[in-house]
Amino acid sequence: MSTATITISNMKIELTLEQLIAAIGQLQTEDRAKLARALADTELDADLARLIAELYSKPPIEDVSDEIILSEIRAVRRQRG
C-alpha cells in the first residue's frame, strides 16, 4: 500500500489511496460532485494536451488548399440552406 504526501497551504499529510477515498466519502454530496468535476477537468486537460502534441507531431497535409476548403464550406451551406 503506497502513500502520497499532499501539501496543502504549507501542511503536509501522508495518505494512502484508501484513506483519501475514505476522506472523500465524508464530504457532502455537492462537494463530492465538485471534486468529480475537478478530476474530470484535469483528465480532459491532459487528454487535450496529448491530442495537441500528437497533432503537432504529424507532418502537415499540404494537398488541401484554401480553395478546396472554401468550396466544401459553400457546398455544406448550400445543403443546409
Coordinates of C-alpha atoms in Angstrom, one line a residue:
M1 CA 0.0 0.0 0.0
S2 CA 1.7 3.2 -1.1
T3 CA 1.3 6.6 0.4
A4 CA 1.4 10.0 -1.1
T5 CA 2.5 13.3 0.5
I6 CA 0.0 16.0 -0.1
T7 CA 0.9 19.6 0.5
I8 CA -2.0 22.0 1.4
S9 CA -1.1 25.5 2.4
N10 CA 2.2 24.5 4.0
M11 CA 0.7 21.4 5.7
K12 CA 2.0 18.0 4.6
I13 CA -0.2 15.0 5.0
E14 CA 0.7 11.4 4.1
L15 CA -2.3 9.4 2.9
T16 CA -2.9 6.1 1.3
L17 CA -5.3 6.0 -1.6
E18 CA -7.8 4.2 0.7
Q19 CA -7.5 6.9 3.3
L20 CA -8.1 9.6 0.7
I21 CA -11.2 7.7 -0.6
A22 CA -12.5 7.4 2.9
A23 CA -12.0 11.2 3.4
I24 CA -13.8 11.9 0.2
G25 CA -16.6 9.8 1.3
Q26 CA -17.1 12.1 4.3
L27 CA -17.7 15.1 2.0
Q28 CA -21.2 16.4 1.3
T29 CA -22.8 15.3 -1.9
E30 CA -22.3 18.7 -3.5
D31 CA -18.6 18.8 -2.6
R32 CA -18.1 15.3 -4.0
A33 CA -19.7 16.4 -7.2
K34 CA -17.3 19.4 -7.3
L35 CA -14.4 17.1 -6.8
A36 CA -15.6 14.8 -9.5
R37 CA -15.9 17.7 -11.9
A38 CA -12.4 18.9 -11.0
L39 CA -10.9 15.4 -11.6
A40 CA -12.8 15.2 -15.0
D41 CA -11.5 18.6 -16.0
T42 CA -7.9 17.6 -15.1
E43 CA -8.3 14.4 -17.2
L44 CA -9.8 16.4 -20.1
D45 CA -6.9 18.9 -20.0
A46 CA -4.4 16.1 -20.1
D47 CA -6.2 14.3 -22.9
L48 CA -6.4 17.6 -24.9
A49 CA -2.7 18.2 -24.3
R50 CA -1.8 14.7 -25.6
L51 CA -4.0 15.2 -28.6
I52 CA -2.4 18.6 -29.4
A53 CA 1.0 17.1 -29.1
E54 CA 0.0 14.2 -31.3
L55 CA -1.3 16.5 -34.0
Y56 CA 1.8 18.7 -33.9
S57 CA 4.0 15.7 -34.3
K58 CA 2.4 14.8 -37.6
P59 CA 3.5 16.5 -40.8
P60 CA 1.0 19.0 -42.3
I61 CA -1.2 17.8 -45.1
E62 CA -0.3 20.1 -48.0
D63 CA -2.6 18.7 -50.6
V64 CA -5.7 20.6 -49.3
S65 CA -5.8 24.2 -50.5
D66 CA -7.8 27.0 -49.1
E67 CA -9.9 26.9 -52.2
I68 CA -10.8 23.3 -51.6
I69 CA -11.8 24.1 -48.0
L70 CA -13.9 27.1 -49.1
S71 CA -15.7 25.1 -51.8
E72 CA -16.5 22.4 -49.2
I73 CA -17.9 25.1 -46.9
R74 CA -20.0 26.5 -49.7
A75 CA -21.3 23.1 -50.5
V76 CA -22.4 22.4 -46.9
R77 CA -24.0 25.8 -46.7
R78 CA -26.0 25.1 -49.9
Q79 CA -27.2 21.8 -48.5
R80 CA -28.3 23.4 -45.2
G81 CA -29.7 26.5 -46.9

